[in-house]
Structure formats: C-alpha cells, structure tokens
Short mmCIF file of C-alpha atoms in Angstrom, two decimals:
data_model
loop_
_atom_site.label_atom_id
_atom_site.label_comp_id
_atom_site.label_asym_id
_atom_site.label_seq_id
_atom_site.Cartn_x
_atom_site.Cartn_y
_atom_site.Cartn_z
CA MET A 1 15.91 8.91 -14.18
CA PRO A 2 16.35 6.55 -11.23
CA THR A 3 19.82 6.25 -9.72
CA LYS A 4 20.74 2.63 -9.02
CA PRO A 5 23.41 1.60 -6.49
CA ARG A 6 26.88 1.71 -8.03
CA LEU A 7 28.34 -1.73 -8.72
CA PRO A 8 32.01 -2.72 -8.45
CA ASP A 9 33.91 -2.94 -11.72
CA GLY A 10 33.38 -6.32 -13.36
CA PHE A 11 30.40 -7.25 -11.18
CA ASP A 12 27.42 -8.37 -13.28
CA LEU A 13 23.86 -8.82 -12.08
CA PRO A 14 22.19 -12.15 -12.92
CA THR A 15 19.44 -11.84 -15.53
CA ALA A 16 17.32 -14.57 -13.91
CA VAL A 17 17.29 -16.42 -10.58
CA ASN A 18 14.82 -19.26 -9.95
CA GLY A 19 12.04 -17.57 -11.91
CA TRP A 20 12.89 -14.05 -10.77
CA ILE A 21 13.72 -11.85 -13.77
CA HIS A 22 16.06 -8.86 -13.60
CA ASP A 23 14.35 -5.64 -14.71
CA PRO A 24 16.94 -2.99 -15.62
CA ASP A 25 14.11 -0.59 -16.54
CA ASP A 26 12.46 -0.66 -13.11
CA ARG A 27 11.63 2.93 -12.19
CA THR A 28 12.80 2.76 -8.59
CA ASN A 29 16.30 3.51 -7.31
CA GLY A 30 17.01 -0.16 -6.66
CA HIS A 31 18.37 -3.09 -8.66
CA CYS A 32 15.21 -5.11 -9.25
CA TRP A 33 14.14 -8.71 -9.92
CA GLN A 34 10.45 -9.40 -10.52
CA TYR A 35 8.35 -12.49 -10.03
CA GLU A 36 4.83 -12.89 -11.41
CA GLN A 37 2.76 -15.03 -9.05
CA GLY A 38 -0.78 -14.99 -10.38
CA GLU A 39 -2.11 -11.53 -9.65
CA ARG A 40 0.63 -10.85 -7.10
CA PRO A 41 3.54 -8.96 -8.72
CA LEU A 42 6.43 -9.56 -6.31
CA ALA A 43 9.79 -7.82 -6.51
CA ILE A 44 13.14 -7.90 -4.77
CA ARG A 45 15.18 -4.72 -4.87
CA VAL A 46 18.60 -3.74 -3.58
CA PHE A 47 18.83 -0.12 -2.45
CA GLU A 48 21.41 2.13 -0.91
CA SER A 49 21.23 5.33 1.08
CA LEU A 50 23.88 7.32 2.90
CA GLY A 51 25.88 4.74 4.83
CA ASN A 52 23.34 1.94 4.33
CA SER A 53 22.58 -0.80 1.80
CA TYR A 54 19.70 -3.24 1.98
CA ALA A 55 17.70 -5.82 0.05
CA ALA A 56 13.92 -6.00 0.41
CA VAL A 57 10.99 -7.97 -1.00
CA THR A 58 7.68 -6.30 -1.74
CA ASP A 59 4.27 -6.92 -3.26
CA ASP A 60 4.13 -4.19 -5.91
CA ARG A 61 0.38 -3.75 -5.54
CA THR A 62 1.21 -1.77 -2.40
CA SER A 63 3.33 1.22 -1.43
CA GLY A 64 4.42 2.97 1.76
CA LEU A 65 7.36 2.88 4.13
CA GLU A 66 6.42 -0.51 5.60
CA SER A 67 5.42 -2.21 2.35
CA LYS A 68 8.91 -3.71 2.06
CA GLU A 69 10.22 -6.62 4.12
CA ARG A 70 13.97 -6.33 4.46
CA ILE A 71 16.07 -9.42 3.79
CA VAL A 72 19.36 -7.86 4.83
CA ASP A 73 20.27 -4.43 6.16
CA LEU A 74 23.90 -3.30 6.21
CA ASP A 75 25.59 -0.16 7.49
CA HIS A 76 28.83 0.67 5.73
CA ASP A 77 31.67 3.17 5.87
CA ASP A 78 34.60 3.13 3.46
CA ARG A 79 36.84 3.92 6.43
CA GLY A 80 35.44 1.07 8.50
CA ASP A 81 35.16 -2.72 8.34
CA LEU A 82 32.60 -2.78 5.50
CA SER A 83 33.09 -0.65 2.41
CA HIS A 84 30.32 0.65 0.17
CA GLU A 85 31.18 -1.83 -2.58
CA GLU A 86 31.32 -4.76 -0.16
CA ALA A 87 27.94 -3.82 1.30
CA ILE A 88 26.28 -3.64 -2.13
CA VAL A 89 27.71 -7.00 -3.16
CA THR A 90 26.68 -8.58 0.16
CA ALA A 91 23.13 -7.23 -0.20
CA ILE A 92 22.87 -8.53 -3.77
CA GLU A 93 24.21 -11.93 -2.74
CA ALA A 94 21.64 -12.09 0.08
CA ALA A 95 18.89 -11.25 -2.42
CA ILE A 96 20.11 -13.96 -4.80
CA GLU A 97 20.18 -16.53 -2.00
CA TRP A 98 16.64 -15.55 -0.96
CA MET A 99 15.39 -15.89 -4.55
CA ASN A 100 17.11 -19.25 -4.99
CA ASN A 101 15.39 -20.58 -1.86
CA TYR A 102 11.96 -19.13 -2.71
CA SER A 103 9.03 -21.45 -3.38
CA GLU A 104 5.90 -20.01 -4.97
CA GLY A 105 3.35 -18.84 -2.45
CA GLU A 106 5.57 -18.99 0.63
CA TRP A 107 5.90 -15.21 1.12
CA SER A 108 3.19 -12.64 1.64
CA HIS A 109 3.22 -9.36 3.49
CA PRO A 110 1.51 -9.80 6.89
CA ARG A 111 -0.42 -6.54 6.47
CA ILE A 112 -1.80 -7.25 3.00
CA HIS A 113 -5.44 -8.33 2.94
CA GLU A 114 -6.51 -9.88 -0.35
CA ALA A 115 -10.11 -8.74 0.19
CA ALA A 116 -8.94 -5.15 -0.34
CA PHE A 117 -8.18 -5.94 -3.98
CA GLN A 118 -11.87 -6.64 -4.62
CA PRO A 119 -13.19 -3.05 -4.65
CA PRO A 120 -16.67 -2.09 -3.48
CA VAL A 121 -19.22 -1.96 -6.31
CA GLY A 122 -18.78 1.18 -8.40
CA TYR A 123 -15.21 1.75 -7.22
CA GLU A 124 -11.68 0.80 -8.25
CA LEU A 125 -8.56 0.51 -6.13
CA ALA A 126 -6.54 3.74 -6.22
CA SER A 127 -3.81 2.89 -3.69
CA TYR A 128 -2.88 0.53 -0.86
CA ARG A 129 -0.36 2.14 1.49
CA ILE A 130 1.35 0.36 4.39
CA ASN A 131 3.06 2.72 6.83
CA SER A 132 4.38 2.23 10.34
CA ARG A 133 1.19 3.35 12.09
CA THR A 134 -1.56 2.81 9.54
CA THR A 135 -2.73 0.77 6.60
CA THR A 136 -4.65 3.02 4.21
CA ILE A 137 -6.73 1.73 1.30
CA LEU A 138 -8.14 4.30 -1.11
CA TYR A 139 -10.88 3.55 -3.64
CA HIS A 140 -11.98 5.79 -6.51
CA GLN A 141 -15.37 5.89 -8.22
CA THR A 142 -14.94 4.28 -11.62
CA ASP A 143 -16.73 7.00 -13.60
CA ALA A 144 -15.45 10.03 -11.65
CA ARG A 145 -12.49 12.22 -12.51
CA GLU A 146 -9.31 11.87 -10.47
CA VAL A 147 -8.50 14.70 -8.06
CA ASP A 148 -5.07 14.90 -6.42
CA ARG A 149 -5.73 17.96 -4.27
CA LEU A 150 -8.43 20.62 -4.11
CA ALA A 151 -6.85 23.99 -4.85
CA GLY A 152 -7.64 27.05 -2.78
CA GLY A 153 -9.85 25.27 -0.26
CA ASN A 154 -12.46 24.62 -2.95
CA PHE A 155 -14.33 21.98 -0.96
CA PRO A 156 -17.81 20.67 -1.76
CA ASP A 157 -20.71 22.46 -0.07
CA GLU A 158 -22.05 19.07 0.96
CA MET A 159 -19.91 16.00 1.58
CA SER A 160 -21.63 13.15 -0.22
CA ALA A 161 -20.76 10.26 -2.49
CA ASP A 162 -21.74 12.46 -5.44
CA SER A 163 -19.26 15.21 -4.49
CA CYS A 164 -16.53 12.97 -3.03
CA PRO A 165 -15.16 10.46 -5.55
CA TYR A 166 -12.88 8.71 -3.04
CA LEU A 167 -13.68 6.13 -0.37
CA LYS A 168 -10.96 5.68 2.24
CA VAL A 169 -10.47 2.77 4.63
CA GLU A 170 -7.79 3.29 7.28
CA THR A 171 -6.76 0.91 10.06
CA TRP A 172 -4.26 1.60 12.83
CA ALA A 173 -1.54 -0.99 13.29
CA GLY A 174 -1.65 -2.66 16.68
CA SER A 175 -5.05 -1.48 17.90
CA GLY A 176 -7.06 -2.37 14.80
CA ASN A 177 -9.12 0.80 15.21
CA SER A 178 -10.49 1.85 11.83
CA THR A 179 -12.24 4.65 9.98
CA VAL A 180 -14.22 4.61 6.75
CA ALA A 181 -14.66 8.00 5.11
CA LEU A 182 -15.53 9.86 1.93
CA ALA A 183 -12.85 12.16 0.55
CA PRO A 184 -13.04 14.83 -2.17
CA SER A 185 -9.45 14.19 -3.30
CA LYS A 186 -6.60 11.70 -3.06
CA GLY A 187 -4.63 13.90 -0.69
CA ALA A 188 -7.50 15.00 1.55
CA HIS A 189 -6.53 15.45 5.21
CA ASP A 190 -8.58 13.97 8.04
CA ASN A 191 -10.44 17.25 8.61
CA GLU A 192 -11.38 17.34 4.91
CA GLN A 193 -13.16 13.99 4.97
CA GLN A 194 -16.62 12.76 5.95
CA GLU A 195 -16.76 9.60 8.05
CA ILE A 196 -19.64 7.39 6.98
CA ALA A 197 -19.71 5.06 9.97
CA ASP A 198 -18.09 4.35 13.30
CA PRO A 199 -16.89 0.73 13.20
CA PRO A 200 -16.42 -1.04 16.54
CA GLU A 201 -13.17 -0.38 18.38
CA GLU A 202 -10.36 -2.75 17.42
CA CYS A 203 -12.54 -4.10 14.59
CA GLY A 204 -9.65 -4.54 12.19
CA ILE A 205 -9.46 -4.01 8.48
CA GLU A 206 -11.88 -6.79 7.45
CA VAL A 207 -14.83 -5.17 9.25
CA ALA A 208 -13.83 -1.77 7.87
CA LEU A 209 -13.82 -3.18 4.33
CA THR A 210 -17.27 -4.69 4.91
CA THR A 211 -18.46 -1.26 6.04
CA ALA A 212 -17.13 0.29 2.83
CA ARG A 213 -18.86 -2.34 0.69
CA GLU A 214 -22.21 -1.83 2.40
CA PHE A 215 -21.88 1.91 1.88
CA ALA A 216 -21.10 1.50 -1.82
CA ARG A 217 -24.10 -0.80 -2.33
CA SER A 218 -26.37 1.81 -0.73
CA PHE A 219 -24.98 4.50 -3.02
CA ILE A 220 -25.50 2.38 -6.15
CA ASP A 221 -29.05 1.53 -5.02
CA GLY A 222 -29.86 5.23 -4.87
CA ASP A 223 -30.18 5.56 -1.09
CA ASP A 224 -28.79 8.52 0.86
CA PRO A 225 -25.68 6.69 2.01
CA VAL A 226 -24.20 9.35 4.31
CA PRO A 227 -25.73 9.09 7.80
CA ALA A 228 -26.58 12.30 9.62
CA ASP A 229 -24.77 10.99 12.70
CA PRO A 230 -21.80 8.89 11.55
CA THR A 231 -20.83 8.09 15.14
CA GLY A 232 -24.24 6.84 16.22
CA GLN A 233 -25.38 3.28 16.72
CA THR A 234 -27.87 3.59 13.86
CA SER A 235 -24.98 4.20 11.50
CA LEU A 236 -23.10 1.29 12.99
CA GLY A 237 -25.99 -1.08 12.48
CA ARG A 238 -26.52 0.09 8.95
CA PHE A 239 -23.00 0.01 7.57
CA ALA A 240 -20.79 -2.02 9.94
CA SER A 241 -20.80 -5.74 10.55
CA GLN A 242 -18.86 -7.76 13.06
CA GLY A 243 -19.68 -11.02 11.33
#
C-alpha cells in the first residue's frame, strides 16, 4: 500500500481543480490529480521525503528520476521556520495554483519525443525512462514473451532479433550520442546487448528512432538485420539516417 503524505487535521484535498481530478487510489506515494489530454495522461503529485516536500507534474507515459518537473520544492524541519505540516500544505497550495492556471497543451516534458510512442513495426512500447544522464526507450516484440532478467547467465548463443525480443534506444542528455541495440531481457546490461548500428555522434534521439524503425522493417521483411560489423559505415548507411 502506498503511503501518502500526512495531512493536517481538518485539511481536505479538492476533488477537482480546473479539469484535474483527484485520484485517491493512485498507486504512488503522492497525493495525485490527473488530467486526460488526448493520449497524454498528465498528473500532478505532492510527495514528501525526509525533511523535504515537493509538488511535481509528469506525463505518466514515462518514468525515471527526471520524468517529473517540480513545481515547488521545500525543505522543512519541525524545529525550524517551516514545519512538516506547513510544507505539505504549501506544496499542495502550489499544485492547486498551477492546476488553476493550466491551459490545455501548454505543458510538455522537454525530453519527451512523441515519435517514440509510435513503435517500430512488429514492436510495442515497453518503457520510456528519463534519467539525469540518459533517455532510454525500450520496445518489445508484440508476439514474444516478456523477460525481466535472464537467470544464471542463460544468454542466447547468437544475438539476433529472433533470440532478443527487446529493442533499446538510448540517448545521452547533453551530447545527443545514441545507441540502438537488441536485448534479450528488459534488464539487460550494456555488455549483454547487441548494437545494431552506430548512429552519427550527437545524432539525437530522432535519428536513433529512425535507425530502430529501419532495423525493424528489415526484420519483418525477412532480411538478416544484425550487421556483422555494427560500428562500420556499411551498417550506418543501412540503418541510420541523418535526414
């Protein structure tokens, strides 16, 4: 069961604010209001941790440490100027003000790329994680079984699209350097993956997604989609586009 921030006696959360609906059954540890904007499920949550309370907005299609944009961030100490209860109330009031001032379509996470939600042919989106250093998009073959981790080092003899049901696109924040790789499981480490191409340096996530789509089309067409030399220029010309 999630543990929500404790509220002061007599303090009630609003059930609705400017189209944002309170969800008492939200499975996170925050007080939550949700807003359905087409296919973009937005949410505002108020959290607390040891000595800190904050309100944040997120697009719930994503996860990761940097998937939230903080509206207010408050340190508190019951022996100091701001008590725990005052911090929670202040964070909730900031969230309410933000929701009251919100107009549909005016907020989007700067590291969310809508193209990522259109999976390569034969794949479905498994996860979209935004962390401080990387944005990682994981696709899963639609007809393949899901694999969290391979137990006991039971890796495929040959890394191919047939033996690796996951396709991973990862881009480094700042540089834009990217990798596109096959993975045998959701939690595969870098040394357990097979890169399928070497996109240009600083290419950004859009080029990496194009690379993934070209790879998937080759696989569906029955070609051998894993190049013998994934770092070579032949691979680059085949699967990566700078268009």
